[in-house]
Amino acid sequence: DAGITQSPRHKVTETGTPVTLRCHQTENHRYMYWYRQDPGHGLRLIHYSYGVKDTDKGEVSDGYSVSRSKTEDFLLTLESATSSQTSVYFCAISGGKGSYNEQFFGPGTRLTVL
Amino acid sequence: DQQVKQNSPSLSVQEGRISILNCDYTNSMFDYFLWYKKYPAEGPTFLISISSIKDKNEDGRFTVFLNKSAKHLSLHIVPSQPGDSAVYFCAASVKAAGNKLTFGGGTRVLVKP
């Protein structure tokens, strides 16, 4: 398994509070991604990074921001959480030698916004 | 507008038989296609992929077929095993655009012993 960890694994928060999810990789992969998974939608891309300090928006970026100050860490922030952001969040990495186009996923973070 | 669609939300198959999962896409720019398997409370696991320059790729029990003219791909699992029971997602990307994946909605497979 690729070395990808996500923290926290579970979080319950209240509407309007800020939340930060962390993704950490030990594979030195160039690309990192944040997805959310909702019933009937598969996984949808929120933001991605193609290098340190280089990020861009995905399909469902409204209400989310990201930062990548080190190769190994990619943070996802919900500035003011809403109930519609209740979801399971997955981090992924790609760009490794021998598997450049495949993405490898972390275990996920289940976020509940009350 | 869903660019990648899996029209069968579920599939039930007998152990030892073939499982066939289907996926359709609309964006002709997609040039790389992947299948992922997902167990509950875990992240998706990469299964197999295919480039648009090929029409078939095989890896053990798993074979992916790509029909570019129909914008259709399928995953065949032969023989199906109880451990294959999971949700399967197809995904597509444009390799030159940062490997961003667009996923289908998933197909839940149940393999009965």
Tab-separated table of C-alpha atoms in Angstrom:
chain	number	residue	atom	x	y	z
A	1	ASP	CA	0.000	0.000	0.000
A	2	ALA	CA	1.122	3.531	-0.758
A	3	GLY	CA	2.078	5.435	2.386
A	4	ILE	CA	-0.885	7.773	2.724
A	5	THR	CA	-2.467	8.721	6.014
A	6	GLN	CA	-5.380	11.011	6.741
A	7	SER	CA	-6.243	12.726	9.994
A	8	PRO	CA	-8.581	12.808	11.685
A	9	ARG	CA	-10.371	9.657	10.534
A	10	HIS	CA	-13.669	10.799	12.008
A	11	LYS	CA	-14.897	14.236	12.984
A	12	VAL	CA	-18.196	15.691	14.124
A	13	THR	CA	-18.487	19.447	14.099
A	14	GLU	CA	-21.097	22.168	14.150
A	15	THR	CA	-22.263	24.423	11.349
A	16	GLY	CA	-20.129	27.525	11.014
A	17	THR	CA	-16.965	26.141	12.598
A	18	PRO	CA	-13.677	25.864	10.681
A	19	VAL	CA	-12.342	22.391	9.958
A	20	THR	CA	-8.971	21.263	8.618
A	21	LEU	CA	-8.292	17.795	7.277
A	22	ARG	CA	-4.742	16.596	6.791
A	23	CYS	CA	-3.260	14.247	4.212
A	24	HIS	CA	0.282	12.990	4.675
A	25	GLN	CA	2.286	10.895	2.194
A	26	THR	CA	5.648	9.207	2.469
A	27	GLU	CA	5.933	8.322	-1.242
A	28	ASN	CA	7.305	11.636	-2.538
A	29	HIS	CA	4.604	11.718	-5.236
A	30	ARG	CA	4.249	14.986	-7.078
A	31	TYR	CA	0.461	15.210	-7.311
A	32	MET	CA	-2.018	15.231	-4.441
A	33	TYR	CA	-5.811	15.406	-4.572
A	34	TRP	CA	-8.827	15.828	-2.347
A	35	TYR	CA	-12.110	14.105	-3.247
A	36	ARG	CA	-15.431	13.789	-1.533
A	37	GLN	CA	-17.674	10.746	-1.819
A	38	ASP	CA	-21.430	11.062	-1.653
A	39	PRO	CA	-24.120	8.478	-2.466
A	40	GLY	CA	-24.910	8.379	-6.176
A	41	HIS	CA	-22.043	10.693	-7.090
A	42	GLY	CA	-19.004	8.476	-6.874
A	43	LEU	CA	-15.987	10.567	-5.952
A	44	ARG	CA	-15.762	14.209	-6.965
A	45	LEU	CA	-12.584	16.258	-7.100
A	46	ILE	CA	-12.433	19.223	-4.723
A	47	HIS	CA	-8.884	20.554	-5.199
A	48	TYR	CA	-5.581	19.207	-6.373
A	49	SER	CA	-1.901	20.085	-6.174
A	50	TYR	CA	0.792	19.589	-8.784
A	51	GLY	CA	3.648	20.664	-6.550
A	52	VAL	CA	4.533	22.588	-3.426
A	53	LYS	CA	2.476	25.782	-3.302
A	54	ASP	CA	0.864	24.888	-6.662
A	55	THR	CA	-2.837	24.123	-6.344
A	56	ASP	CA	-5.932	24.356	-8.475
A	57	LYS	CA	-9.672	23.923	-8.196
A	58	GLY	CA	-11.610	20.821	-8.995
A	59	GLU	CA	-15.248	20.159	-9.780
A	60	VAL	CA	-16.711	20.994	-6.346
A	61	SER	CA	-14.319	23.563	-4.820
A	62	ASP	CA	-16.802	26.092	-3.421
A	63	GLY	CA	-16.467	26.362	0.362
A	64	TYR	CA	-13.064	24.653	0.439
A	65	SER	CA	-9.474	25.846	0.382
A	66	VAL	CA	-6.202	23.920	0.327
A	67	SER	CA	-2.571	24.427	1.092
A	68	ARG	CA	0.588	22.495	0.323
A	69	SER	CA	3.707	23.892	1.979
A	70	LYS	CA	5.620	20.601	1.864
A	71	THR	CA	5.686	17.750	-0.636
A	72	GLU	CA	4.312	15.318	1.923
A	73	ASP	CA	1.380	17.329	3.323
A	74	PHE	CA	-1.825	18.546	1.697
A	75	LEU	CA	-4.376	20.300	3.892
A	76	LEU	CA	-8.064	20.757	3.137
A	77	THR	CA	-9.866	23.534	5.031
A	78	LEU	CA	-13.551	24.204	5.371
A	79	GLU	CA	-13.586	27.843	6.475
A	80	SER	CA	-17.151	27.661	7.795
A	81	ALA	CA	-18.594	24.167	7.691
A	82	THR	CA	-22.123	23.596	6.392
A	83	SER	CA	-24.351	20.521	6.583
A	84	SER	CA	-23.925	19.997	2.814
A	85	GLN	CA	-20.244	19.309	3.500
A	86	THR	CA	-21.106	16.210	5.501
A	87	SER	CA	-19.307	13.557	3.489
A	88	VAL	CA	-16.416	11.139	3.346
A	89	TYR	CA	-13.228	12.814	2.200
A	90	PHE	CA	-10.422	10.986	0.435
A	91	CYS	CA	-6.926	12.114	-0.303
A	92	ALA	CA	-5.034	10.628	-3.241
A	93	ILE	CA	-1.544	10.827	-4.690
A	94	SER	CA	-0.045	10.157	-8.092
A	95	GLY	CA	3.047	10.806	-10.142
A	96	GLY	CA	5.270	8.068	-8.809
A	97	LYS	CA	7.777	6.116	-10.855
A	98	GLY	CA	6.240	3.172	-12.664
A	99	SER	CA	2.687	4.224	-11.895
A	100	TYR	CA	2.573	7.812	-13.046
A	101	ASN	CA	-1.057	7.906	-14.109
A	102	GLU	CA	-2.590	5.854	-11.318
A	103	GLN	CA	-3.896	7.497	-8.175
A	104	PHE	CA	-3.571	5.854	-4.778
A	105	PHE	CA	-6.014	6.702	-2.067
A	106	GLY	CA	-5.857	7.205	1.655
A	107	PRO	CA	-8.290	5.563	4.098
A	108	GLY	CA	-10.699	8.505	4.207
A	109	THR	CA	-12.081	10.950	6.775
A	110	ARG	CA	-15.746	10.800	7.704
A	111	LEU	CA	-16.949	14.335	8.470
A	112	THR	CA	-20.340	15.094	9.969
A	113	VAL	CA	-21.526	18.698	10.185
A	114	LEU	CA	-24.465	19.150	12.544
B	1	ASP	CA	-23.692	16.687	-16.422
B	2	GLN	CA	-22.061	13.375	-15.574
B	3	GLN	CA	-19.173	12.718	-17.937
B	4	VAL	CA	-18.689	9.174	-16.647
B	5	LYS	CA	-21.669	6.952	-15.957
B	6	GLN	CA	-22.145	3.525	-14.505
B	7	ASN	CA	-25.762	2.707	-15.272
B	8	SER	CA	-26.001	-0.428	-13.151
B	9	PRO	CA	-25.972	0.458	-9.445
B	10	SER	CA	-25.738	-3.195	-8.429
B	11	LEU	CA	-24.841	-6.630	-9.731
B	12	SER	CA	-25.264	-10.058	-8.202
B	13	VAL	CA	-23.294	-13.030	-9.516
B	14	GLN	CA	-22.627	-16.607	-8.493
B	15	GLU	CA	-19.144	-17.545	-7.316
B	16	GLY	CA	-17.072	-18.881	-10.221
B	17	ARG	CA	-19.072	-17.070	-12.885
B	18	ILE	CA	-18.128	-13.955	-14.821
B	19	SER	CA	-18.872	-10.459	-13.527
B	20	ILE	CA	-19.228	-7.776	-16.202
B	21	LEU	CA	-19.273	-4.143	-15.145
B	22	ASN	CA	-20.004	-1.399	-17.645
B	23	CYS	CA	-19.086	2.254	-17.883
B	24	ASP	CA	-19.905	4.959	-20.437
B	25	TYR	CA	-18.270	8.326	-20.924
B	26	THR	CA	-19.075	11.427	-22.932
B	27	ASN	CA	-15.828	13.426	-23.000
B	28	SER	CA	-13.792	12.433	-26.063
B	29	MET	CA	-10.705	14.068	-24.516
B	30	PHE	CA	-10.383	11.284	-21.941
B	31	ASP	CA	-7.337	9.185	-22.813
B	32	TYR	CA	-6.801	7.074	-19.715
B	33	PHE	CA	-9.292	4.881	-17.900
B	34	LEU	CA	-9.107	3.137	-14.555
B	35	TRP	CA	-11.112	0.797	-12.365
B	36	TYR	CA	-11.100	0.985	-8.596
B	37	LYS	CA	-12.509	-1.368	-6.001
B	38	LYS	CA	-13.792	-0.101	-2.685
B	39	TYR	CA	-14.632	-1.910	0.509
B	40	PRO	CA	-16.687	-0.185	3.242
B	41	ALA	CA	-14.718	2.197	5.469
B	42	GLU	CA	-11.635	1.962	3.237
B	43	GLY	CA	-10.193	4.060	0.452
B	44	PRO	CA	-10.564	2.979	-3.186
B	45	THR	CA	-7.941	0.507	-4.359
B	46	PHE	CA	-6.553	0.659	-7.873
B	47	LEU	CA	-7.399	-2.451	-9.917
B	48	ILE	CA	-6.511	-2.020	-13.550
B	49	SER	CA	-6.148	0.689	-16.155
B	50	ILE	CA	-6.107	1.121	-19.913
B	51	SER	CA	-4.773	3.775	-22.229
B	52	SER	CA	-6.866	4.997	-25.142
B	53	ILE	CA	-4.306	3.573	-27.572
B	54	LYS	CA	-5.310	0.055	-26.503
B	55	ASP	CA	-8.595	-1.799	-26.594
B	56	LYS	CA	-7.838	-4.473	-24.011
B	57	ASN	CA	-5.731	-4.890	-20.902
B	58	GLU	CA	-5.538	-7.991	-18.766
B	59	ASP	CA	-4.230	-8.584	-15.258
B	60	GLY	CA	-4.943	-11.979	-13.782
B	61	ARG	CA	-8.691	-12.382	-13.300
B	62	PHE	CA	-9.378	-8.806	-14.385
B	63	THR	CA	-9.715	-7.627	-17.985
B	64	VAL	CA	-10.709	-4.171	-19.128
B	65	PHE	CA	-12.081	-3.569	-22.617
B	66	LEU	CA	-12.261	-0.162	-24.249
B	67	ASN	CA	-14.498	0.716	-27.208
B	68	LYS	CA	-13.558	4.273	-28.137
B	69	SER	CA	-16.099	4.661	-30.907
B	70	ALA	CA	-18.891	3.797	-28.471
B	71	LYS	CA	-17.230	5.638	-25.570
B	72	HIS	CA	-17.685	2.527	-23.509
B	73	LEU	CA	-15.506	0.430	-21.275
B	74	SER	CA	-16.137	-2.709	-19.332
B	75	LEU	CA	-14.452	-4.713	-16.596
B	76	HIS	CA	-14.621	-8.499	-16.660
B	77	ILE	CA	-13.839	-10.511	-13.549
B	78	VAL	CA	-13.347	-14.222	-14.185
B	79	PRO	CA	-13.891	-16.246	-12.093
B	80	SER	CA	-15.726	-14.158	-9.523
B	81	GLN	CA	-14.861	-14.824	-5.884
B	82	PRO	CA	-16.690	-13.864	-2.668
B	83	GLY	CA	-13.824	-11.479	-1.836
B	84	ASP	CA	-14.686	-9.531	-4.984
B	85	SER	CA	-17.866	-8.287	-3.297
B	86	ALA	CA	-17.335	-4.522	-3.162
B	87	VAL	CA	-18.216	-1.292	-4.925
B	88	TYR	CA	-16.428	-0.784	-8.227
B	89	PHE	CA	-15.791	2.638	-9.705
B	90	CYS	CA	-14.662	3.451	-13.201
B	91	ALA	CA	-12.730	6.647	-13.693
B	92	ALA	CA	-11.331	8.603	-16.611
B	93	SER	CA	-8.657	11.233	-17.027
B	94	VAL	CA	-6.832	13.391	-19.506
B	95	LYS	CA	-3.201	12.486	-18.908
B	96	ALA	CA	-1.866	15.886	-19.896
B	97	ALA	CA	-4.208	17.656	-17.466
B	98	GLY	CA	-2.721	16.618	-14.130
B	99	ASN	CA	-4.219	13.125	-13.932
B	100	LYS	CA	-7.432	14.488	-12.464
B	101	LEU	CA	-9.959	11.682	-12.285
B	102	THR	CA	-13.643	11.867	-13.144
B	103	PHE	CA	-15.519	9.012	-11.501
B	104	GLY	CA	-18.680	7.140	-12.282
B	105	GLY	CA	-21.253	6.606	-9.548
B	106	GLY	CA	-20.151	3.058	-8.783
B	107	THR	CA	-21.574	-0.461	-9.106
B	108	ARG	CA	-22.054	-2.620	-6.041
B	109	VAL	CA	-21.090	-6.230	-6.756
B	110	LEU	CA	-22.258	-9.131	-4.621
B	111	VAL	CA	-20.668	-12.513	-5.283
B	112	LYS	CA	-22.750	-15.309	-3.811
B	113	PRO	CA	-20.996	-18.492	-2.620
